[in-house]
Amino acid sequence: MNKTALITGVTGQDGAYLAQLLLGKGYRVVGMAPRRGSDTLWRLRELEVLDRIEVVYGDVTDMGSLLGLLARFEPDEVYNLAAQSFVGASWDQPVHTADVNAVGAVNILEAIRQRRPQARFYQASTSEMFGAARAERQSEATPFYPRSPYGVSKLYAHWITVNYRESFGLHASSGILFNHESPLRGIEFVTRKVSDGVARIKLGLADSVTLGNLDARRDWGYAGDYVDAMWRMLQQDEPADYVIATGTSTAVRDMCRIAFAHAGLDWERHVRVAPSFLRPAEVDYLCGDASVAQQRLGWRPRASLVELIAMMVDADLRRHTHGAGAPRTRQH
Ligand code: NDP
Ligand code: GDP
């Protein structure tokens, strides 16, 4: 019989790619999404999966909705991707960030423990937990030092996942994923802000894009590759925690150079810097060591940063040319 997967945060970047992956493997996919005033289904439409999954309203801060979904759909696998995922906004909304990211995670674990203990659970952990990183390359053994309310909230979710695994024997795994991007990335994140900016400048719709810290370095991979790692974790006999990364770290300024060059533009002529985009505390450098995932999951990233950025710039050029697809929201 086909397996059933429940994805929280299905309307986000990773939710859409994971839904697509699981459909391809024959899963019944149930996607939980919070009710919003505006249309949040554009990513599911863009990947042409909206009509093939069941989208149900729910909220990870609402234990009742989680218990109801588990009883109704009896999922074999639960992927908790729901989050207030933007680091920059986590200083503006620290309590909300904790409610969704930290309390939301324990709500799901507790609901699974009560209603569906045989379900396998994936927690979307993050390299932001390493923060002021204590190692040149961060692995499962590197100590955590989060630098934002987002990172702190995710650290609680990570440890409560470990704790429910150890306390109750749940098949609960935590994927410590480094930054991953795609044409479906939210416009507030720096890669997408840049790819959108490049497209608008190239088409004569804008002259510049304004950023914050150009010196920060990130280990950027392609979201389509990373959701495959999530699935692989839940197919293992034993649950565990895994770092997922490319092992290459690039500065924001170099990512800009790559993106503008793809459109035949000189980044230095179009990138401005404004203090309003600086953060109260910064994560200067991230570079992951995914060798455990490579050995145990057989997982490897496929797309290079140059390919990824090209894919994003091309998608934004198409959107601005045809006026379709991703909605624009306030920039951060
Ligand atoms: P997105 O922000 O694109 O998606 C998050 C999803 O969660 C959205 O669909 C959002 O809906 C939903 N959501 C927000 N609040 C709630 C709530 N209270 N109840 C239910 N759903 C809610 O993030 P990504 O897809 O990029 O990331 C997926 C997960 O992986 C997140 O948990 C993120 O923190 C984590 N992560 C991401 C990394 C990355 O580089 N992309 C790196 C490491 C971890 P809405 O938009 O309507 O608010
Ligand atoms: P994060 O790693 O989850 O915070 O992902 P982001 O894409 O939001 O930010 C990555 C890095 O880019 C951080 O170090 C930011 O400070 C830096 N950055 C520089 N300018 C900007 C900007 O204008 N927007 C965002 N979002 N980040 C920026």
Tab-separated table of C-alpha atoms and ligand atoms in Angstrom:
chain	number	residue	atom	x	y	z
A	1	MET	CA	0.000	0.000	0.000
A	2	ASN	CA	1.152	3.535	-0.711
A	3	LYS	CA	2.627	5.451	2.189
A	4	THR	CA	1.038	8.658	3.444
A	5	ALA	CA	3.186	11.671	4.260
A	6	LEU	CA	2.070	14.731	6.199
A	7	ILE	CA	4.082	17.893	5.444
A	8	THR	CA	3.689	20.955	7.650
A	9	GLY	CA	4.675	24.158	5.868
A	10	VAL	CA	3.818	22.624	2.498
A	11	THR	CA	3.335	26.057	0.917
A	12	GLY	CA	6.980	26.979	1.548
A	13	GLN	CA	9.987	26.410	-0.712
A	14	ASP	CA	10.947	23.014	0.706
A	15	GLY	CA	7.340	21.915	1.151
A	16	ALA	CA	6.698	22.291	-2.558
A	17	TYR	CA	9.844	20.386	-3.616
A	18	LEU	CA	9.267	17.664	-1.034
A	19	ALA	CA	5.647	17.214	-2.147
A	20	GLN	CA	6.881	16.822	-5.720
A	21	LEU	CA	9.523	14.271	-4.682
A	22	LEU	CA	7.114	12.187	-2.612
A	23	LEU	CA	4.444	12.186	-5.321
A	24	GLY	CA	7.077	10.812	-7.670
A	25	LYS	CA	7.657	7.975	-5.216
A	26	GLY	CA	3.961	7.133	-5.091
A	27	TYR	CA	3.099	8.683	-1.730
A	28	ARG	CA	-0.237	10.102	-0.778
A	29	VAL	CA	0.771	13.641	0.237
A	30	VAL	CA	-1.176	15.673	2.761
A	31	GLY	CA	0.052	19.232	3.158
A	32	MET	CA	-0.779	21.371	6.135
A	33	ALA	CA	-0.895	25.113	5.606
A	34	PRO	CA	-2.000	27.936	7.881
A	35	ARG	CA	-4.988	29.929	6.706
A	36	ARG	CA	-3.800	33.268	5.308
A	37	GLY	CA	-5.556	36.286	3.861
A	38	SER	CA	-3.600	36.089	0.617
A	39	ASP	CA	-2.793	33.328	-1.860
A	40	THR	CA	0.125	31.247	-0.620
A	41	LEU	CA	-0.212	28.359	-3.087
A	42	TRP	CA	1.916	29.785	-5.911
A	43	ARG	CA	4.853	27.437	-5.351
A	44	LEU	CA	2.613	24.365	-5.477
A	45	ARG	CA	1.116	25.693	-8.700
A	46	GLU	CA	4.513	26.443	-10.197
A	47	LEU	CA	5.668	22.846	-9.614
A	48	GLU	CA	2.272	21.564	-10.843
A	49	VAL	CA	1.619	19.571	-7.678
A	50	LEU	CA	-1.322	21.498	-6.221
A	51	ASP	CA	-3.956	19.274	-7.821
A	52	ARG	CA	-2.172	16.090	-6.782
A	53	ILE	CA	-1.855	16.686	-3.039
A	54	GLU	CA	-4.419	17.307	-0.307
A	55	VAL	CA	-3.970	20.729	1.271
A	56	VAL	CA	-5.582	21.063	4.678
A	57	TYR	CA	-5.691	24.100	6.938
A	58	GLY	CA	-3.865	23.816	10.221
A	59	ASP	CA	-1.305	25.503	12.410
A	60	VAL	CA	1.567	23.979	14.351
A	61	THR	CA	0.769	26.228	17.302
A	62	ASP	CA	-2.678	24.618	17.494
A	63	MET	CA	-2.331	21.201	19.126
A	64	GLY	CA	-5.961	20.416	18.300
A	65	SER	CA	-5.391	20.731	14.583
A	66	LEU	CA	-2.357	18.439	14.771
A	67	LEU	CA	-4.139	15.732	16.751
A	68	GLY	CA	-7.029	15.931	14.299
A	69	LEU	CA	-4.776	15.572	11.250
A	70	LEU	CA	-2.921	12.580	12.673
A	71	ALA	CA	-6.179	10.817	13.523
A	72	ARG	CA	-7.711	11.607	10.139
A	73	PHE	CA	-4.818	10.750	7.804
A	74	GLU	CA	-2.760	8.255	9.858
A	75	PRO	CA	0.523	9.336	8.193
A	76	ASP	CA	3.522	7.017	7.966
A	77	GLU	CA	5.892	9.962	7.783
A	78	VAL	CA	5.600	13.495	9.163
A	79	TYR	CA	7.885	16.252	7.891
A	80	ASN	CA	7.865	19.355	10.080
A	81	LEU	CA	8.889	22.160	7.728
A	82	ALA	CA	6.599	24.832	9.200
A	83	ALA	CA	8.467	27.848	10.494
A	84	GLN	CA	8.840	31.552	10.740
A	85	SER	CA	11.969	30.919	8.712
A	86	PHE	CA	13.411	34.371	8.082
A	87	VAL	CA	16.277	35.189	10.465
A	88	GLY	CA	15.942	38.945	9.918
A	89	ALA	CA	12.303	38.974	11.050
A	90	SER	CA	13.050	36.926	14.146
A	91	TRP	CA	14.302	40.020	15.989
A	92	ASP	CA	11.044	41.821	15.160
A	93	GLN	CA	8.873	38.846	16.171
A	94	PRO	CA	10.892	36.825	18.700
A	95	VAL	CA	7.941	35.401	20.606
A	96	HIS	CA	6.030	34.459	17.466
A	97	THR	CA	9.208	32.844	16.123
A	98	ALA	CA	9.509	30.782	19.309
A	99	ASP	CA	5.816	29.834	19.220
A	100	VAL	CA	5.960	28.501	15.675
A	101	ASN	CA	9.485	27.093	15.539
A	102	ALA	CA	9.970	25.768	19.071
A	103	VAL	CA	6.533	25.166	20.586
A	104	GLY	CA	5.253	24.068	17.176
A	105	ALA	CA	7.850	21.293	17.061
A	106	VAL	CA	7.050	19.928	20.509
A	107	ASN	CA	3.339	20.134	19.697
A	108	ILE	CA	3.873	17.828	16.727
A	109	LEU	CA	6.101	15.433	18.631
A	110	GLU	CA	3.629	15.250	21.484
A	111	ALA	CA	0.719	14.712	19.085
A	112	ILE	CA	2.686	11.896	17.395
A	113	ARG	CA	3.505	10.347	20.755
A	114	GLN	CA	-0.174	10.363	21.740
A	115	ARG	CA	-1.846	9.477	18.433
A	116	ARG	CA	0.593	8.007	15.955
A	117	PRO	CA	3.809	6.793	17.643
A	118	GLN	CA	4.701	4.534	14.714
A	119	ALA	CA	5.003	7.540	12.368
A	120	ARG	CA	8.498	8.599	11.368
A	121	PHE	CA	9.307	12.250	12.043
A	122	TYR	CA	11.598	14.757	10.328
A	123	GLN	CA	12.546	18.051	11.991
A	124	ALA	CA	13.826	20.908	9.808
A	125	SER	CA	16.869	21.996	11.774
A	126	THR	CA	19.354	24.529	10.495
A	127	SER	CA	22.983	25.564	10.269
A	128	GLU	CA	21.889	28.778	12.006
A	129	MET	CA	22.178	26.712	15.211
A	130	PHE	CA	25.975	26.747	14.718
A	131	GLY	CA	25.868	30.560	14.582
A	132	ALA	CA	29.226	31.809	15.821
A	133	ALA	CA	30.637	28.544	14.582
A	134	ARG	CA	33.096	26.668	16.751
A	135	ALA	CA	34.741	24.775	13.893
A	136	GLU	CA	36.136	25.555	10.453
A	137	ARG	CA	33.683	23.060	8.948
A	138	GLN	CA	30.574	22.261	10.942
A	139	SER	CA	29.464	18.661	11.420
A	140	GLU	CA	27.085	16.752	13.707
A	141	ALA	CA	29.794	16.975	16.404
A	142	THR	CA	30.212	20.776	16.313
A	143	PRO	CA	28.861	22.670	19.360
A	144	PHE	CA	25.973	25.074	18.791
A	145	TYR	CA	26.062	28.842	19.369
A	146	PRO	CA	22.956	30.423	17.801
A	147	ARG	CA	23.053	34.148	17.044
A	148	SER	CA	19.390	35.031	16.461
A	149	PRO	CA	15.973	34.369	17.993
A	150	TYR	CA	15.427	32.137	14.960
A	151	GLY	CA	18.548	30.090	15.707
A	152	VAL	CA	17.644	29.793	19.379
A	153	SER	CA	14.095	28.656	18.597
A	154	LYS	CA	15.397	26.029	16.188
A	155	LEU	CA	17.850	24.770	18.768
A	156	TYR	CA	14.981	23.992	21.136
A	157	ALA	CA	13.195	22.134	18.344
A	158	HIS	CA	16.362	20.186	17.568
A	159	TRP	CA	16.926	19.084	21.150
A	160	ILE	CA	13.282	18.228	21.799
A	161	THR	CA	13.442	15.990	18.721
A	162	VAL	CA	16.502	14.242	20.153
A	163	ASN	CA	14.773	14.049	23.523
A	164	TYR	CA	11.560	12.466	22.194
A	165	ARG	CA	13.651	9.944	20.312
A	166	GLU	CA	15.592	9.044	23.448
A	167	SER	CA	12.643	9.278	25.875
A	168	PHE	CA	9.920	7.545	23.890
A	169	GLY	CA	11.725	5.666	21.138
A	170	LEU	CA	10.122	7.710	18.346
A	171	HIS	CA	11.692	7.410	14.902
A	172	ALA	CA	12.557	11.124	14.984
A	173	SER	CA	15.404	12.582	12.926
A	174	SER	CA	16.762	16.087	12.686
A	175	GLY	CA	18.249	17.364	9.442
A	176	ILE	CA	20.738	20.157	10.078
A	177	LEU	CA	20.447	21.759	6.673
A	178	PHE	CA	22.676	24.562	5.488
A	179	ASN	CA	21.162	27.355	3.381
A	180	HIS	CA	19.385	26.025	0.330
A	181	GLU	CA	17.857	28.118	-2.380
A	182	SER	CA	15.887	27.820	-5.604
A	183	PRO	CA	13.619	29.853	-7.876
A	184	LEU	CA	10.948	29.207	-5.206
A	185	ARG	CA	12.944	30.853	-2.396
A	186	GLY	CA	11.180	33.679	-0.545
A	187	ILE	CA	12.063	37.117	-1.916
A	188	GLU	CA	13.384	38.296	1.470
A	189	PHE	CA	16.368	35.894	1.413
A	190	VAL	CA	19.544	37.303	-0.049
A	191	THR	CA	20.012	34.977	-3.052
A	192	ARG	CA	16.478	35.498	-4.287
A	193	LYS	CA	16.572	39.219	-3.538
A	194	VAL	CA	19.665	39.375	-5.741
A	195	SER	CA	18.308	37.146	-8.540
A	196	ASP	CA	15.111	39.204	-8.612
A	197	GLY	CA	17.161	42.414	-8.570
A	198	VAL	CA	19.380	41.225	-11.433
A	199	ALA	CA	16.324	40.387	-13.519
A	200	ARG	CA	14.696	43.750	-12.904
A	201	ILE	CA	17.913	45.645	-13.656
A	202	LYS	CA	18.509	43.617	-16.811
A	203	LEU	CA	14.989	44.380	-18.038
A	204	GLY	CA	15.289	48.089	-17.211
A	205	LEU	CA	12.748	47.916	-14.377
A	206	ALA	CA	15.258	48.993	-11.702
A	207	ASP	CA	18.764	50.359	-11.432
A	208	SER	CA	20.057	48.881	-8.203
A	209	VAL	CA	19.497	46.439	-5.373
A	210	THR	CA	20.268	47.391	-1.770
A	211	LEU	CA	21.805	44.838	0.582
A	212	GLY	CA	23.388	44.631	4.030
A	213	ASN	CA	26.489	42.657	5.005
A	214	LEU	CA	28.379	41.602	1.869
A	215	ASP	CA	31.119	39.830	3.827
A	216	ALA	CA	28.944	37.091	5.360
A	217	ARG	CA	29.713	33.656	3.966
A	218	ARG	CA	27.207	30.881	3.460
A	219	ASP	CA	27.236	27.290	2.280
A	220	TRP	CA	24.495	27.513	-0.360
A	221	GLY	CA	22.934	24.460	-1.991
A	222	TYR	CA	19.913	23.699	-4.161
A	223	ALA	CA	16.622	22.984	-2.350
A	224	GLY	CA	15.668	20.283	-4.861
A	225	ASP	CA	18.728	18.292	-3.766
A	226	TYR	CA	18.119	18.886	-0.056
A	227	VAL	CA	14.549	17.532	0.169
A	228	ASP	CA	15.903	14.220	-1.123
A	229	ALA	CA	18.126	14.079	1.977
A	230	MET	CA	15.058	14.574	4.214
A	231	TRP	CA	13.347	11.586	2.650
A	232	ARG	CA	16.478	9.438	2.887
A	233	MET	CA	16.738	10.111	6.627
A	234	LEU	CA	13.279	8.658	7.220
A	235	GLN	CA	14.060	5.513	5.213
A	236	GLN	CA	16.868	4.498	7.610
A	237	ASP	CA	16.247	1.733	10.139
A	238	GLU	CA	17.502	3.982	12.923
A	239	PRO	CA	16.683	7.678	13.383
A	240	ALA	CA	19.619	10.105	13.651
A	241	ASP	CA	20.765	13.665	13.021
A	242	TYR	CA	22.546	14.644	9.822
A	243	VAL	CA	24.321	17.712	8.480
A	244	ILE	CA	23.344	18.450	4.871
A	245	ALA	CA	25.618	20.892	3.024
A	246	THR	CA	27.787	21.349	-0.056
A	247	GLY	CA	31.072	21.942	1.781
A	248	THR	CA	31.720	25.179	-0.134
A	249	SER	CA	31.349	28.585	1.488
A	250	THR	CA	30.864	31.750	-0.560
A	251	ALA	CA	30.673	35.406	0.441
A	252	VAL	CA	27.523	37.379	-0.321
A	253	ARG	CA	29.606	39.724	-2.534
A	254	ASP	CA	30.845	36.762	-4.610
A	255	MET	CA	27.325	35.396	-4.948
A	256	CYS	CA	26.364	38.863	-6.271
A	257	ARG	CA	29.227	38.746	-8.766
A	258	ILE	CA	28.034	35.357	-10.045
A	259	ALA	CA	24.406	36.479	-10.346
A	260	PHE	CA	25.099	39.755	-12.157
A	261	ALA	CA	27.689	38.137	-14.435
A	262	HIS	CA	25.104	35.565	-15.513
A	263	ALA	CA	23.066	38.443	-16.955
A	264	GLY	CA	26.139	40.170	-18.407
A	265	LEU	CA	26.136	42.880	-15.720
A	266	ASP	CA	28.816	44.285	-13.393
A	267	TRP	CA	27.609	43.810	-9.816
A	268	GLU	CA	29.647	46.751	-8.461
A	269	ARG	CA	27.658	49.188	-10.585
A	270	HIS	CA	24.300	48.061	-9.206
A	271	VAL	CA	24.683	46.824	-5.614
A	272	ARG	CA	24.191	49.408	-2.861
A	273	VAL	CA	24.632	48.849	0.852
A	274	ALA	CA	22.380	50.234	3.581
A	275	PRO	CA	22.814	49.849	7.351
A	276	SER	CA	19.100	49.069	7.684
A	277	PHE	CA	19.801	45.618	6.247
A	278	LEU	CA	22.464	44.814	8.845
A	279	ARG	CA	21.433	42.493	11.689
A	280	PRO	CA	21.789	43.013	15.454
A	281	ALA	CA	24.032	39.937	15.539
A	282	GLU	CA	25.468	38.205	12.492
A	283	VAL	CA	26.471	34.687	11.527
A	284	ASP	CA	29.708	35.462	9.701
A	285	TYR	CA	30.677	32.124	8.303
A	286	LEU	CA	29.067	28.744	7.649
A	287	CYS	CA	30.571	25.773	5.854
A	288	GLY	CA	29.174	22.294	6.386
A	289	ASP	CA	30.724	18.849	6.500
A	290	ALA	CA	28.124	16.388	5.183
A	291	SER	CA	30.372	13.338	5.143
A	292	VAL	CA	28.130	11.365	7.539
A	293	ALA	CA	25.147	11.884	5.222
A	294	GLN	CA	27.291	10.933	2.237
A	295	GLN	CA	28.373	7.687	3.864
A	296	ARG	CA	25.143	6.631	5.558
A	297	LEU	CA	22.460	8.092	3.285
A	298	GLY	CA	24.372	7.972	0.012
A	299	TRP	CA	23.433	11.646	-0.373
A	300	ARG	CA	25.395	14.148	-2.420
A	301	PRO	CA	24.521	17.649	-3.635
A	302	ARG	CA	24.225	17.838	-7.409
A	303	ALA	CA	23.816	21.517	-8.398
A	304	SER	CA	26.780	23.883	-8.041
A	305	LEU	CA	26.295	27.451	-6.809
A	306	VAL	CA	26.871	28.800	-10.323
A	307	GLU	CA	24.166	26.485	-11.720
A	308	LEU	CA	21.807	27.326	-8.863
A	309	ILE	CA	22.168	31.090	-9.248
A	310	ALA	CA	21.780	30.810	-13.029
A	311	MET	CA	18.555	28.853	-12.510
A	312	MET	CA	17.250	31.558	-10.153
A	313	VAL	CA	18.185	34.518	-12.362
A	314	ASP	CA	16.659	32.834	-15.423
A	315	ALA	CA	13.423	32.118	-13.535
A	316	ASP	CA	13.151	35.737	-12.385
A	317	LEU	CA	13.875	37.005	-15.897
A	318	ARG	CA	11.002	34.814	-17.139
A	319	ARG	CA	8.673	36.005	-14.379
A	320	HIS	CA	9.344	39.669	-15.051
A	321	THR	CA	9.097	39.163	-18.800
A	322	HIS	CA	5.793	37.274	-18.627
A	323	GLY	CA	4.457	38.899	-15.449
A	324	ALA	CA	3.638	35.538	-13.897
A	325	GLY	CA	4.523	33.420	-10.905
A	326	ALA	CA	5.927	34.425	-7.557
A	327	PRO	CA	4.329	37.373	-5.815
A	328	ARG	CA	6.608	40.137	-4.594
A	329	THR	CA	6.497	41.050	-0.952
A	330	ARG	CA	8.230	43.681	1.129
A	331	GLN	CA	11.991	43.390	0.875
A	332	HIS	CA	14.167	42.932	3.950
B	1	NDP	P1	9.552	28.772	4.024
B	1	NDP	O1	9.517	30.007	4.849
B	1	NDP	O2	9.544	28.904	2.538
B	1	NDP	O3	8.340	27.816	4.444
B	1	NDP	C1	7.863	27.738	5.757
B	1	NDP	C2	6.414	27.324	5.722
B	1	NDP	O4	5.884	27.255	7.069
B	1	NDP	C3	5.496	28.293	4.971
B	1	NDP	O5	4.634	27.538	4.155
B	1	NDP	C4	4.727	28.989	6.081
B	1	NDP	O6	3.470	29.456	5.668
B	1	NDP	C5	4.588	27.848	7.059
B	1	NDP	N1	4.203	28.287	8.404
B	1	NDP	C6	4.552	29.429	9.040
B	1	NDP	N2	3.983	29.480	10.252
B	1	NDP	C7	3.242	28.348	10.378
B	1	NDP	C8	2.413	27.839	11.396
B	1	NDP	N3	2.224	28.495	12.549
B	1	NDP	N4	1.804	26.637	11.212
B	1	NDP	C9	1.974	25.958	10.045
B	1	NDP	N5	2.737	26.406	9.030
B	1	NDP	C10	3.372	27.586	9.205
B	1	NDP	O7	10.849	27.941	4.485
B	1	NDP	P2	11.710	26.859	3.661
B	1	NDP	O8	10.795	26.039	2.843
B	1	NDP	O9	12.878	27.532	3.049
B	1	NDP	O10	12.288	25.983	4.858
B	1	NDP	C11	11.576	24.842	5.343
B	1	NDP	C12	12.028	24.576	6.766
B	1	NDP	O11	13.438	24.336	6.785
B	1	NDP	C13	11.791	25.721	7.734
B	1	NDP	O12	11.481	25.166	8.994
B	1	NDP	C14	13.122	26.427	7.798
B	1	NDP	O13	13.287	27.128	9.008
B	1	NDP	C15	14.065	25.247	7.675
B	1	NDP	N6	15.367	25.534	7.090
B	1	NDP	C16	15.453	26.179	5.897
B	1	NDP	C17	16.673	26.418	5.331
B	1	NDP	C18	16.795	27.075	4.011
B	1	NDP	O14	17.906	27.480	3.668
B	1	NDP	N7	15.753	27.174	3.215
B	1	NDP	C19	17.924	26.021	6.012
B	1	NDP	C20	17.693	25.238	7.211
B	1	NDP	C21	16.463	25.036	7.727
B	1	NDP	P3	3.300	31.054	5.371
B	1	NDP	O15	4.285	31.363	4.276
B	1	NDP	O16	1.886	31.177	4.979
B	1	NDP	O17	3.675	31.744	6.659
B	2	GDP	P1	20.111	33.255	6.565
B	2	GDP	O1	21.477	32.654	6.470
B	2	GDP	O2	19.064	32.256	6.908
B	2	GDP	O3	20.048	34.461	7.420
B	2	GDP	O4	19.741	33.669	5.041
B	2	GDP	P2	19.612	35.086	4.330
B	2	GDP	O5	19.560	34.810	2.874
B	2	GDP	O6	18.505	35.893	4.912
B	2	GDP	O7	20.974	35.827	4.699
B	2	GDP	C1	22.226	35.269	4.345
B	2	GDP	C2	23.326	36.288	4.643
B	2	GDP	O8	23.214	37.372	3.734
B	2	GDP	C3	23.260	36.885	6.065
B	2	GDP	O9	24.545	36.933	6.599
B	2	GDP	C4	22.748	38.297	5.813
B	2	GDP	O10	23.184	39.262	6.771
B	2	GDP	C5	23.379	38.590	4.458
B	2	GDP	N1	22.709	39.677	3.731
B	2	GDP	C6	23.312	40.755	3.213
B	2	GDP	N2	22.408	41.580	2.677
B	2	GDP	C7	21.196	41.001	2.851
B	2	GDP	C8	19.872	41.378	2.483
B	2	GDP	O11	19.626	42.428	1.915
B	2	GDP	N3	18.876	40.505	2.813
B	2	GDP	C9	19.128	39.327	3.457
B	2	GDP	N4	18.106	38.504	3.725
B	2	GDP	N5	20.369	38.964	3.827
B	2	GDP	C10	21.392	39.778	3.517
